[in-house]
Amino acid sequence: MSEGERAEELTELVENNDLTGIRLWLAEHRPYEIADELSRMAGSQAIIPFRLLDKDRELEVFEELDPGQQQAILLGLRDTAFHEILEEMDPDDRARLIGEAPAKIATRALAGLSPAERRMTAALLGYPEDSVGRYMTPETVVLHRDLTVGRALEIVRAKGADAETIYTLPVVTDGRRLVGTVTLGDLVVNDARLLKDVVDVLAPRVRATHQAEDAARLMQEANLVSLPVVDSEDRFVGLLTFDDALELIEAADSEDMARQSGASPVGDHYVSVGVLRLVGARSVWLMLLIVAATLTVNVMQVYETTLEEVTALAVFVPMLIGTGGNVGAQSATAIVRALAVGEVRVRDLPRVIWKEARVGLLLGLMLAGLALAIGALLVGFQVAVVVAVSVIAICTWAAIIGSSMPLLARKVGVDPAVVSSPMVATLVDATGLIIYFSVARLILHI
Amino acid sequence: MSEGERAEELTELVENNDLTGIRLWLAEHRPYEIADELSRMAGSQAIIPFRLLDKDRELEVFEELDPGQQQAILLGLRDTAFHEILEEMDPDDRARLIGEAPAKIATRALAGLSPAERRMTAALLGYPEDSVGRYMTPETVVLHRDLTVGRALEIVRAKGADAETIYTLPVVTDGRRLVGTVTLGDLVVNDARLLKDVVDVLAPRVRATHQAEDAARLMQEANLVSLPVVDSEDRFVGLLTFDDALELIEAADSEDMARQSGASPVGDHYVSVGVLRLVGARSVWLMLLIVAATLTVNVMQVYETTLEEVTALAVFVPMLIGTGGNVGAQSATAIVRALAVGEVRVRDLPRVIWKEARVGLLLGLMLAGLALAIGALLVGFQVAVVVAVSVIAICTWAAIIGSSMPLLARKVGVDPAVVSSPMVATLVDATGLIIYFSVARLILHI
């Protein structure tokens, strides 16, 4: 674990205020490795090694940090350094930082920018949060369709150094209307004389107001290194690049996972997030769910006489509730994911429910066998039959609930991931108990 | 929903055997869109539109399909078409297809390859599954360090058409030992005369036997469009490209999500996966968990006399069990994700447990307030106090269990994602009941 040792080292060096040691450590590591270690420190600590970075690496490290850590670092910098970093950041990274920062930082940041950079930032900030417009880079080399390939290459050579990417080059006609794209590789390798003969007019494009996550998944499906972004009149406004796509997909998946467990997503690095923020992110759903669980208390009370008559019934309540919750969680998770990656659409609802109902039934039959054995062994055959029959019904029901709820959420425009496993489990709990006690009354004639 | 209409259309066209209509539909759509629709059909149906594709788009569509669908399509093709597709696939895609296919297809596929392609495929198949070697492309343009920039560009121009990517160019010294990389952009834009002046010697590299998922996350962290891959003697063997990285991250996250819900990952498109395969993927954990839930039955039996004395205690069992499971699932999910994206490491164990214990305690205190109100309202003050005190203890305990188990799994070399929410919930169920009944005996003096 050389990685582990390295990390201890930097924290130790900072704690011992060993400036020479820190300088040496920084020289030996890559910007993303440095950012990774800084993310694990408190902001007040991270500023020490950050200030010791060479000017040219400072920016690279800064751009790799989480928004929270970026703000902490900025607060620790003097005016000159503060403005230098912001002026030189990629416009899309800067817009996101300013968009998320408290007003104090945002105002100071915007005020210090040069007019050109401020214009660019303001334009990006005009797009809705989570839209492609916030993530695209306007710093590209735009080529006119009527150019020759040779002239196009000359333009790339002349302007390429200022662009964030030159792998994909947007090709436009008058009024910056997007015709298509050409890759740098096509320009270099191709023998064609005219640009219009090599431009890919079928290259996918998205509107700047489009959901950023969807655009990233499109890039993955279509194997695109950059995706051209246009405004409502099909004018080119920027490129979404593969590194933003990778980041968007990872962040979206992190959010979905958190939501699936009934927590709000916390964007920042786990180690640097405080206890209170974690509590805040997790408490809302837990409180709603414990209130919803009052239903189970009600159901149990309704059947209290049944429980008193056959006390053996009570001992299987946790097992039945657990099993129903597990089956429901599996179905919900599968459908939430299939929706996220585009494998399932809302109109598939009947087909999905039919499939999941059969899956639930088969799982129920298998589990009923086990439940029958466990019940017969521990309590007696009659109660075991009740438990087994209930398992079949509960599993089928849980699979139907678990699979239909995310689809219904999407249908009414809610993020399907908020249909969390705990939410499905809580719903299945109360209804599962009703199934259990009804089956018991039928079979045991009570 | 233009996307929805489009999809109905192709399925309908195929069902009506409307060949002209299918040809028209295919001409109007992009390869990845066609692949997306084919993935939603049975293999026997998908073969019809696939056969109608132009030769040059056939391959593009084929490479976008899931392994399962690729196999179904291959089985429906005649020998010539079968071998043509395999011969022209990217070597890494081909190796993965052959590696996963049943022996019948694999043998037929290898037998038909040209010697050069067969050698390349065999080399990739020599690397372990899920390793970078299976995903990298050997088809690149390799440059010797001693070249001039001009000569390097000439080589790229001459050989670039056969390479899968020329965005990142590996630079080697004698014996193909990797010096670093240079981007096509650097070659085109730079004024330097010698290649060794522009090569990035600090560019990250990985071994071919390295975990593919880790390599993909490294590319995301370091913003790399391609990552050079070397053998044990630092000789260049291939490039991992951004499209594979995007696919790897999406697949890894899908797997983690499935595992988190207690299911094995299925890999293929949800719509094309049959009921029995879904049952197979989900049944193992469910059966283990229902057997583990026998513990809860035992605990309930041990405290049966307590339950008989105060029957009101039983009605809160579902609520307590549910709450403990929810808190444990939140902690487990947070830590599994933090481990996956590299924010938390094994040696953070004590720090993580300390943090989660405090989170659990605070959540417990908040929920206890609600539980006290619900309990007092529905049953009575004494039992409500028992429930509230239990909630505090159970939440703290659940957070500790939920956070420590994934870390312990990683420590002993098991994928932390197998510590699923249902597994944590089941563990917390039994122990939570013991806590509950112990608290009840203490407070109610029974």
mmCIF file with all atom_site columns, C-alpha atoms in Angstrom, chain A residues 3-4 7-8 30 32 36-37 40 64 157 166-167 183-185 188-189 202 204 217-218 220-225 242-243 246 249-250 253-254 257 261-262 269-271 273 275 282-283 286-287 289-290 293-294 296-297 300-301 304 308 311 314-315 318-319 321 323 326-327 330-331 333-335 337 341 343-345 347-348 351 355-356 358-359 363 366-367 370 374 378-379 422, chain B residues 3-4 7-8 30 32 36-37 40 64 157 166-167 183-185 188-189 202 204 217-218 220-225 242-243 246-247 249-250 253-254 257 261-262 269-271 273 275 279 282-283 286-287 289-290 293-294 297 300-301 304 308 311 314-315 318-319 321 323 326-327 330-331 333-335 337 343-345 347-348 351 355-356 358-359 363 366-367 370 374 378-379 422:
data_model
loop_
_atom_site.group_PDB
_atom_site.id
_atom_site.type_symbol
_atom_site.label_atom_id
_atom_site.label_alt_id
_atom_site.label_comp_id
_atom_site.label_asym_id
_atom_site.label_entity_id
_atom_site.label_seq_id
_atom_site.pdbx_PDB_ins_code
_atom_site.Cartn_x
_atom_site.Cartn_y
_atom_site.Cartn_z
_atom_site.occupancy
_atom_site.B_iso_or_equiv
_atom_site.pdbx_formal_charge
_atom_site.auth_seq_id
_atom_site.auth_comp_id
_atom_site.auth_asym_id
_atom_site.auth_atom_id
_atom_site.pdbx_PDB_model_num
ATOM 1   C CA . GLU A 1 3   ? -0.568  4.973   -1.708  1.00 0.00 ? 3   GLU A CA 1
ATOM 2   C CA . GLY A 1 4   ? -1.449  4.778   1.951   1.00 0.00 ? 4   GLY A CA 1
ATOM 3   C CA . ALA A 1 7   ? -0.939  10.033  2.232   1.00 0.00 ? 7   ALA A CA 1
ATOM 4   C CA . GLU A 1 8   ? 0.154   9.751   5.849   1.00 0.00 ? 8   GLU A CA 1
ATOM 5   C CA . ARG A 1 30  ? 1.019   14.553  -10.140 1.00 0.00 ? 30  ARG A CA 1
ATOM 6   C CA . TYR A 1 32  ? -4.554  14.815  -9.506  1.00 0.00 ? 32  TYR A CA 1
ATOM 7   C CA . ASP A 1 36  ? -6.711  13.805  -3.906  1.00 0.00 ? 36  ASP A CA 1
ATOM 8   C CA . GLU A 1 37  ? -4.647  14.313  -0.752  1.00 0.00 ? 37  GLU A CA 1
ATOM 9   C CA . ARG A 1 40  ? -8.805  14.650  2.600   1.00 0.00 ? 40  ARG A CA 1
ATOM 10  C CA . GLU A 1 64  ? -9.309  18.794  -9.628  1.00 0.00 ? 64  GLU A CA 1
ATOM 11  C CA . ARG A 1 157 ? -2.320  25.463  -35.349 1.00 0.00 ? 157 ARG A CA 1
ATOM 12  C CA . ILE A 1 166 ? -9.091  20.410  -30.373 1.00 0.00 ? 166 ILE A CA 1
ATOM 13  C CA . TYR A 1 167 ? -9.915  16.721  -30.768 1.00 0.00 ? 167 TYR A CA 1
ATOM 14  C CA . THR A 1 183 ? -11.997 15.360  -35.731 1.00 0.00 ? 183 THR A CA 1
ATOM 15  C CA . LEU A 1 184 ? -8.411  16.507  -35.629 1.00 0.00 ? 184 LEU A CA 1
ATOM 16  C CA . GLY A 1 185 ? -7.512  13.002  -36.725 1.00 0.00 ? 185 GLY A CA 1
ATOM 17  C CA . VAL A 1 188 ? -4.441  15.172  -40.226 1.00 0.00 ? 188 VAL A CA 1
ATOM 18  C CA . VAL A 1 189 ? -4.910  11.769  -41.801 1.00 0.00 ? 189 VAL A CA 1
ATOM 19  C CA . LEU A 1 202 ? -24.742 13.219  -38.710 1.00 0.00 ? 202 LEU A CA 1
ATOM 20  C CA . PRO A 1 204 ? -25.126 14.050  -32.587 1.00 0.00 ? 204 PRO A CA 1
ATOM 21  C CA . ARG A 1 217 ? -24.819 9.055   -21.366 1.00 0.00 ? 217 ARG A CA 1
ATOM 22  C CA . LEU A 1 218 ? -25.317 9.881   -25.052 1.00 0.00 ? 218 LEU A CA 1
ATOM 23  C CA . GLN A 1 220 ? -21.000 6.996   -23.822 1.00 0.00 ? 220 GLN A CA 1
ATOM 24  C CA . GLU A 1 221 ? -23.505 5.321   -26.152 1.00 0.00 ? 221 GLU A CA 1
ATOM 25  C CA . ALA A 1 222 ? -22.204 7.029   -29.272 1.00 0.00 ? 222 ALA A CA 1
ATOM 26  C CA . ASN A 1 223 ? -18.491 6.833   -28.286 1.00 0.00 ? 223 ASN A CA 1
ATOM 27  C CA . LEU A 1 224 ? -17.942 10.577  -28.614 1.00 0.00 ? 224 LEU A CA 1
ATOM 28  C CA . VAL A 1 225 ? -14.865 12.348  -27.276 1.00 0.00 ? 225 VAL A CA 1
ATOM 29  C CA . PHE A 1 242 ? -15.216 13.511  -22.351 1.00 0.00 ? 242 PHE A CA 1
ATOM 30  C CA . ASP A 1 243 ? -13.703 14.473  -18.976 1.00 0.00 ? 243 ASP A CA 1
ATOM 31  C CA . LEU A 1 246 ? -16.887 10.946  -17.050 1.00 0.00 ? 246 LEU A CA 1
ATOM 32  C CA . ILE A 1 249 ? -21.711 9.951   -14.981 1.00 0.00 ? 249 ILE A CA 1
ATOM 33  C CA . GLU A 1 250 ? -19.766 9.263   -11.796 1.00 0.00 ? 250 GLU A CA 1
ATOM 34  C CA . ASP A 1 253 ? -24.372 7.413   -10.175 1.00 0.00 ? 253 ASP A CA 1
ATOM 35  C CA . SER A 1 254 ? -23.232 8.586   -6.729  1.00 0.00 ? 254 SER A CA 1
ATOM 36  C CA . MET A 1 257 ? -26.927 5.410   -5.026  1.00 0.00 ? 257 MET A CA 1
ATOM 37  C CA . SER A 1 261 ? -30.587 4.329   0.238   1.00 0.00 ? 261 SER A CA 1
ATOM 38  C CA . GLY A 1 262 ? -32.954 7.123   1.250   1.00 0.00 ? 262 GLY A CA 1
ATOM 39  C CA . HIS A 1 269 ? -15.512 14.200  -0.579  1.00 0.00 ? 269 HIS A CA 1
ATOM 40  C CA . TYR A 1 270 ? -16.721 11.826  2.189   1.00 0.00 ? 270 TYR A CA 1
ATOM 41  C CA . VAL A 1 271 ? -13.744 12.476  4.436   1.00 0.00 ? 271 VAL A CA 1
ATOM 42  C CA . VAL A 1 273 ? -17.981 16.228  4.994   1.00 0.00 ? 273 VAL A CA 1
ATOM 43  C CA . VAL A 1 275 ? -21.220 14.842  10.844  1.00 0.00 ? 275 VAL A CA 1
ATOM 44  C CA . ARG A 1 282 ? -30.062 11.357  5.804   1.00 0.00 ? 282 ARG A CA 1
ATOM 45  C CA . SER A 1 283 ? -32.614 12.558  8.334   1.00 0.00 ? 283 SER A CA 1
ATOM 46  C CA . LEU A 1 286 ? -35.753 8.554   7.866   1.00 0.00 ? 286 LEU A CA 1
ATOM 47  C CA . MET A 1 287 ? -38.251 10.806  9.617   1.00 0.00 ? 287 MET A CA 1
ATOM 48  C CA . LEU A 1 289 ? -40.316 6.691   6.862   1.00 0.00 ? 289 LEU A CA 1
ATOM 49  C CA . ILE A 1 290 ? -40.699 6.285   10.618  1.00 0.00 ? 290 ILE A CA 1
ATOM 50  C CA . ALA A 1 293 ? -44.109 3.002   9.625   1.00 0.00 ? 293 ALA A CA 1
ATOM 51  C CA . THR A 1 294 ? -46.922 4.044   11.994  1.00 0.00 ? 294 THR A CA 1
ATOM 52  C CA . THR A 1 296 ? -47.344 -1.097  10.544  1.00 0.00 ? 296 THR A CA 1
ATOM 53  C CA . VAL A 1 297 ? -48.150 -0.292  14.171  1.00 0.00 ? 297 VAL A CA 1
ATOM 54  C CA . MET A 1 300 ? -50.332 -4.923  14.190  1.00 0.00 ? 300 MET A CA 1
ATOM 55  C CA . GLN A 1 301 ? -52.900 -3.399  16.544  1.00 0.00 ? 301 GLN A CA 1
ATOM 56  C CA . GLU A 1 304 ? -53.626 -7.928  18.135  1.00 0.00 ? 304 GLU A CA 1
ATOM 57  C CA . GLU A 1 308 ? -52.740 -13.160 21.242  1.00 0.00 ? 308 GLU A CA 1
ATOM 58  C CA . THR A 1 311 ? -48.436 -16.003 19.713  1.00 0.00 ? 311 THR A CA 1
ATOM 59  C CA . ALA A 1 314 ? -45.450 -12.886 16.051  1.00 0.00 ? 314 ALA A CA 1
ATOM 60  C CA . VAL A 1 315 ? -42.081 -14.578 15.936  1.00 0.00 ? 315 VAL A CA 1
ATOM 61  C CA . PRO A 1 318 ? -39.338 -9.791  11.338  1.00 0.00 ? 318 PRO A CA 1
ATOM 62  C CA . MET A 1 319 ? -38.481 -12.535 8.829   1.00 0.00 ? 319 MET A CA 1
ATOM 63  C CA . ILE A 1 321 ? -40.992 -8.096  6.701   1.00 0.00 ? 321 ILE A CA 1
ATOM 64  C CA . THR A 1 323 ? -37.929 -10.778 2.978   1.00 0.00 ? 323 THR A CA 1
ATOM 65  C CA . ASN A 1 326 ? -35.410 -7.394  0.184   1.00 0.00 ? 326 ASN A CA 1
ATOM 66  C CA . VAL A 1 327 ? -37.383 -8.523  -2.860  1.00 0.00 ? 327 VAL A CA 1
ATOM 67  C CA . GLN A 1 330 ? -34.031 -5.698  -5.692  1.00 0.00 ? 330 GLN A CA 1
ATOM 68  C CA . SER A 1 331 ? -36.814 -4.885  -8.144  1.00 0.00 ? 331 SER A CA 1
ATOM 69  C CA . THR A 1 333 ? -32.930 -1.005  -7.793  1.00 0.00 ? 333 THR A CA 1
ATOM 70  C CA . ALA A 1 334 ? -32.996 -2.913  -11.080 1.00 0.00 ? 334 ALA A CA 1
ATOM 71  C CA . ILE A 1 335 ? -35.637 -0.620  -12.576 1.00 0.00 ? 335 ILE A CA 1
ATOM 72  C CA . ARG A 1 337 ? -30.824 1.636   -12.912 1.00 0.00 ? 337 ARG A CA 1
ATOM 73  C CA . VAL A 1 341 ? -29.015 4.118   -18.410 1.00 0.00 ? 341 VAL A CA 1
ATOM 74  C CA . GLU A 1 343 ? -32.724 0.524   -21.043 1.00 0.00 ? 343 GLU A CA 1
ATOM 75  C CA . VAL A 1 344 ? -36.308 0.921   -19.865 1.00 0.00 ? 344 VAL A CA 1
ATOM 76  C CA . ARG A 1 345 ? -38.801 3.664   -20.736 1.00 0.00 ? 345 ARG A CA 1
ATOM 77  C CA . ARG A 1 347 ? -44.176 3.042   -21.848 1.00 0.00 ? 347 ARG A CA 1
ATOM 78  C CA . ASP A 1 348 ? -42.579 -0.301  -20.875 1.00 0.00 ? 348 ASP A CA 1
ATOM 79  C CA . ARG A 1 351 ? -44.178 -5.256  -19.751 1.00 0.00 ? 351 ARG A CA 1
ATOM 80  C CA . LYS A 1 355 ? -41.868 -9.603  -15.911 1.00 0.00 ? 355 LYS A CA 1
ATOM 81  C CA . GLU A 1 356 ? -41.193 -8.595  -12.305 1.00 0.00 ? 356 GLU A CA 1
ATOM 82  C CA . ARG A 1 358 ? -43.241 -13.534 -12.508 1.00 0.00 ? 358 ARG A CA 1
ATOM 83  C CA . VAL A 1 359 ? -39.753 -13.028 -11.026 1.00 0.00 ? 359 VAL A CA 1
ATOM 84  C CA . LEU A 1 363 ? -38.527 -16.151 -5.918  1.00 0.00 ? 363 LEU A CA 1
ATOM 85  C CA . MET A 1 366 ? -38.195 -20.842 -3.707  1.00 0.00 ? 366 MET A CA 1
ATOM 86  C CA . LEU A 1 367 ? -38.170 -18.900 -0.450  1.00 0.00 ? 367 LEU A CA 1
ATOM 87  C CA . LEU A 1 370 ? -37.084 -22.612 2.997   1.00 0.00 ? 370 LEU A CA 1
ATOM 88  C CA . ILE A 1 374 ? -37.615 -23.268 9.109   1.00 0.00 ? 374 ILE A CA 1
ATOM 89  C CA . LEU A 1 378 ? -38.974 -24.110 15.023  1.00 0.00 ? 378 LEU A CA 1
ATOM 90  C CA . VAL A 1 379 ? -42.709 -23.781 15.600  1.00 0.00 ? 379 VAL A CA 1
ATOM 91  C CA . PRO A 1 422 ? -36.283 1.921   2.304   1.00 0.00 ? 422 PRO A CA 1
ATOM 92  C CA . GLU B 1 3   ? -37.921 8.501   -29.240 1.00 0.00 ? 3   GLU B CA 1
ATOM 93  C CA . GLY B 1 4   ? -40.794 6.333   -28.098 1.00 0.00 ? 4   GLY B CA 1
ATOM 94  C CA . ALA B 1 7   ? -38.981 2.477   -31.258 1.00 0.00 ? 7   ALA B CA 1
ATOM 95  C CA . GLU B 1 8   ? -42.519 1.195   -31.700 1.00 0.00 ? 8   GLU B CA 1
ATOM 96  C CA . ARG B 1 30  ? -27.405 6.492   -36.330 1.00 0.00 ? 30  ARG B CA 1
ATOM 97  C CA . TYR B 1 32  ? -25.921 3.673   -31.721 1.00 0.00 ? 32  TYR B CA 1
ATOM 98  C CA . ASP B 1 36  ? -30.307 0.555   -28.887 1.00 0.00 ? 36  ASP B CA 1
ATOM 99  C CA . GLU B 1 37  ? -33.467 -0.657  -30.630 1.00 0.00 ? 37  GLU B CA 1
ATOM 100 C CA . ARG B 1 40  ? -34.715 -4.388  -27.010 1.00 0.00 ? 40  ARG B CA 1
ATOM 101 C CA . GLU B 1 64  ? -22.529 -1.176  -29.798 1.00 0.00 ? 64  GLU B CA 1
ATOM 102 C CA . ARG B 1 157 ? -0.596  10.468  -41.331 1.00 0.00 ? 157 ARG B CA 1
ATOM 103 C CA . ILE B 1 166 ? -4.531  8.760   -32.522 1.00 0.00 ? 166 ILE B CA 1
ATOM 104 C CA . TYR B 1 167 ? -5.440  11.365  -29.906 1.00 0.00 ? 167 TYR B CA 1
ATOM 105 C CA . THR B 1 183 ? -1.134  14.141  -27.838 1.00 0.00 ? 183 THR B CA 1
ATOM 106 C CA . LEU B 1 184 ? -1.969  14.712  -31.482 1.00 0.00 ? 184 LEU B CA 1
ATOM 107 C CA . GLY B 1 185 ? -2.804  18.265  -30.464 1.00 0.00 ? 185 GLY B CA 1
ATOM 108 C CA . VAL B 1 188 ? -0.005  19.795  -34.492 1.00 0.00 ? 188 VAL B CA 1
ATOM 109 C CA . VAL B 1 189 ? 0.073   22.954  -32.412 1.00 0.00 ? 189 VAL B CA 1
ATOM 110 C CA . LEU B 1 202 ? 4.872   12.069  -16.189 1.00 0.00 ? 202 LEU B CA 1
ATOM 111 C CA . PRO B 1 204 ? 0.226   8.015   -15.792 1.00 0.00 ? 204 PRO B CA 1
ATOM 112 C CA . ARG B 1 217 ? -11.403 5.859   -12.489 1.00 0.00 ? 217 ARG B CA 1
ATOM 113 C CA . LEU B 1 218 ? -7.789  6.996   -12.805 1.00 0.00 ? 218 LEU B CA 1
ATOM 114 C CA . GLN B 1 220 ? -11.512 10.266  -14.813 1.00 0.00 ? 220 GLN B CA 1
ATOM 115 C CA . GLU B 1 221 ? -9.376  11.692  -11.999 1.00 0.00 ? 221 GLU B CA 1
ATOM 116 C CA . ALA B 1 222 ? -6.489  12.651  -14.254 1.00 0.00 ? 222 ALA B CA 1
ATOM 117 C CA . ASN B 1 223 ? -8.664  13.803  -17.209 1.00 0.00 ? 223 ASN B CA 1
ATOM 118 C CA . LEU B 1 224 ? -7.035  11.432  -19.688 1.00 0.00 ? 224 LEU B CA 1
ATOM 119 C CA . VAL B 1 225 ? -8.493  10.689  -23.113 1.00 0.00 ? 225 VAL B CA 1
ATOM 120 C CA . PHE B 1 242 ? -12.037 7.065   -23.042 1.00 0.00 ? 242 PHE B CA 1
ATOM 121 C CA . ASP B 1 243 ? -14.996 5.184   -24.553 1.00 0.00 ? 243 ASP B CA 1
ATOM 122 C CA . LEU B 1 246 ? -16.986 5.437   -19.840 1.00 0.00 ? 246 LEU B CA 1
ATOM 123 C CA . GLU B 1 247 ? -18.353 1.958   -20.421 1.00 0.00 ? 247 GLU B CA 1
ATOM 124 C CA . ILE B 1 249 ? -17.473 3.091   -15.081 1.00 0.00 ? 249 ILE B CA 1
ATOM 125 C CA . GLU B 1 250 ? -21.110 2.691   -16.103 1.00 0.00 ? 250 GLU B CA 1
ATOM 126 C CA . ASP B 1 253 ? -21.651 1.286   -11.090 1.00 0.00 ? 253 ASP B CA 1
ATOM 127 C CA . SER B 1 254 ? -24.460 -0.948  -12.405 1.00 0.00 ? 254 SER B CA 1
ATOM 128 C CA . MET B 1 257 ? -25.940 -1.048  -7.458  1.00 0.00 ? 257 MET B CA 1
ATOM 129 C CA . SER B 1 261 ? -29.576 -4.591  -3.395  1.00 0.00 ? 261 SER B CA 1
ATOM 130 C CA . GLY B 1 262 ? -28.452 -8.167  -2.815  1.00 0.00 ? 262 GLY B CA 1
ATOM 131 C CA . HIS B 1 269 ? -29.910 -5.108  -21.420 1.00 0.00 ? 269 HIS B CA 1
ATOM 132 C CA . TYR B 1 270 ? -32.798 -5.335  -18.915 1.00 0.00 ? 270 TYR B CA 1
ATOM 133 C CA . VAL B 1 271 ? -35.438 -5.797  -21.593 1.00 0.00 ? 271 VAL B CA 1
ATOM 134 C CA . VAL B 1 273 ? -32.895 -10.604 -20.020 1.00 0.00 ? 273 VAL B CA 1
ATOM 135 C CA . VAL B 1 275 ? -37.278 -14.067 -16.091 1.00 0.00 ? 275 VAL B CA 1
ATOM 136 C CA . VAL B 1 279 ? -34.480 -15.083 -10.661 1.00 0.00 ? 279 VAL B CA 1
ATOM 137 C CA . ARG B 1 282 ? -31.481 -12.503 -7.183  1.00 0.00 ? 282 ARG B CA 1
ATOM 138 C CA . SER B 1 283 ? -32.234 -15.806 -5.478  1.00 0.00 ? 283 SER B CA 1
ATOM 139 C CA . LEU B 1 286 ? -32.448 -13.926 -0.730  1.00 0.00 ? 286 LEU B CA 1
ATOM 140 C CA . MET B 1 287 ? -32.118 -17.561 0.308   1.00 0.00 ? 287 MET B CA 1
ATOM 141 C CA . LEU B 1 289 ? -30.811 -13.923 4.040   1.00 0.00 ? 289 LEU B CA 1
ATOM 142 C CA . ILE B 1 290 ? -34.018 -15.794 4.853   1.00 0.00 ? 290 ILE B CA 1
ATOM 143 C CA . ALA B 1 293 ? -33.391 -14.304 9.415   1.00 0.00 ? 293 ALA B CA 1
ATOM 144 C CA . THR B 1 294 ? -33.966 -17.493 11.402  1.00 0.00 ? 294 THR B CA 1
ATOM 145 C CA . VAL B 1 297 ? -37.209 -16.012 14.919  1.00 0.00 ? 297 VAL B CA 1
ATOM 146 C CA . MET B 1 300 ? -38.440 -13.536 19.228  1.00 0.00 ? 300 MET B CA 1
ATOM 147 C CA . GLN B 1 301 ? -38.891 -16.996 20.760  1.00 0.00 ? 301 GLN B CA 1
ATOM 148 C CA . GLU B 1 304 ? -41.893 -14.838 23.923  1.00 0.00 ? 304 GLU B CA 1
ATOM 149 C CA . GLU B 1 308 ? -46.995 -12.296 26.214  1.00 0.00 ? 308 GLU B CA 1
ATOM 150 C CA . THR B 1 311 ? -48.362 -7.599  23.994  1.00 0.00 ? 311 THR B CA 1
ATOM 151 C CA . ALA B 1 314 ? -44.998 -6.652  19.531  1.00 0.00 ? 314 ALA B CA 1
ATOM 152 C CA . VAL B 1 315 ? -46.744 -3.926  17.582  1.00 0.00 ? 315 VAL B CA 1
ATOM 153 C CA . PRO B 1 318 ? -41.831 -3.832  12.383  1.00 0.00 ? 318 PRO B CA 1
ATOM 154 C CA . MET B 1 319 ? -41.146 -0.129  12.935  1.00 0.00 ? 319 MET B CA 1
ATOM 155 C CA . ILE B 1 321 ? -36.660 -3.286  12.512  1.00 0.00 ? 321 ILE B CA 1
ATOM 156 C CA . THR B 1 323 ? -35.697 1.960   11.088  1.00 0.00 ? 323 THR B CA 1
ATOM 157 C CA . ASN B 1 326 ? -32.791 2.025   6.942   1.00 0.00 ? 326 ASN B CA 1
ATOM 158 C CA . VAL B 1 327 ? -30.042 3.663   8.985   1.00 0.00 ? 327 VAL B CA 1
ATOM 159 C CA . GLN B 1 330 ? -27.609 4.508   4.428   1.00 0.00 ? 330 GLN B CA 1
ATOM 160 C CA . SER B 1 331 ? -24.253 4.051   6.144   1.00 0.00 ? 331 SER B CA 1
ATOM 161 C CA . THR B 1 333 ? -24.255 2.652   0.818   1.00 0.00 ? 333 THR B CA 1
ATOM 162 C CA . ALA B 1 334 ? -22.268 5.773   1.649   1.00 0.00 ? 334 ALA B CA 1
ATOM 163 C CA . ILE B 1 335 ? -19.145 3.791   2.541   1.00 0.00 ? 335 ILE B CA 1
ATOM 164 C CA . ARG B 1 337 ? -19.556 4.325   -2.767  1.00 0.00 ? 337 ARG B CA 1
ATOM 165 C CA . GLU B 1 343 ? -12.527 8.671   -1.170  1.00 0.00 ? 343 GLU B CA 1
ATOM 166 C CA . VAL B 1 344 ? -12.133 6.257   1.715   1.00 0.00 ? 344 VAL B CA 1
ATOM 167 C CA . ARG B 1 345 ? -9.413  3.654   2.276   1.00 0.00 ? 345 ARG B CA 1
ATOM 168 C CA . ARG B 1 347 ? -6.891  2.460   7.035   1.00 0.00 ? 347 ARG B CA 1
ATOM 169 C CA . ASP B 1 348 ? -9.646  5.066   7.563   1.00 0.00 ? 348 ASP B CA 1
ATOM 170 C CA . ARG B 1 351 ? -12.114 7.440   11.657  1.00 0.00 ? 351 ARG B CA 1
ATOM 171 C CA . LYS B 1 355 ? -17.951 9.551   12.348  1.00 0.00 ? 355 LYS B CA 1
ATOM 172 C CA . GLU B 1 356 ? -20.811 7.176   11.508  1.00 0.00 ? 356 GLU B CA 1
ATOM 173 C CA . ARG B 1 358 ? -21.994 10.040  15.853  1.00 0.00 ? 358 ARG B CA 1
ATOM 174 C CA . VAL B 1 359 ? -24.220 10.340  12.775  1.00 0.00 ? 359 VAL B CA 1
ATOM 175 C CA . LEU B 1 363 ? -30.254 10.414  13.804  1.00 0.00 ? 363 LEU B CA 1
ATOM 176 C CA . MET B 1 366 ? -34.185 12.808  16.210  1.00 0.00 ? 366 MET B CA 1
ATOM 177 C CA . LEU B 1 367 ? -36.120 9.649   15.386  1.00 0.00 ? 367 LEU B CA 1
ATOM 178 C CA . LEU B 1 370 ? -40.942 10.978  16.725  1.00 0.00 ? 370 LEU B CA 1
ATOM 179 C CA . ILE B 1 374 ? -46.180 7.948   17.978  1.00 0.00 ? 374 ILE B CA 1
ATOM 180 C CA . LEU B 1 378 ? -51.035 4.844   20.025  1.00 0.00 ? 378 LEU B CA 1
ATOM 181 C CA . VAL B 1 379 ? -50.125 2.724   23.045  1.00 0.00 ? 379 VAL B CA 1
ATOM 182 C CA . PRO B 1 422 ? -30.366 -6.305  2.863   1.00 0.00 ? 422 PRO B CA 1
#
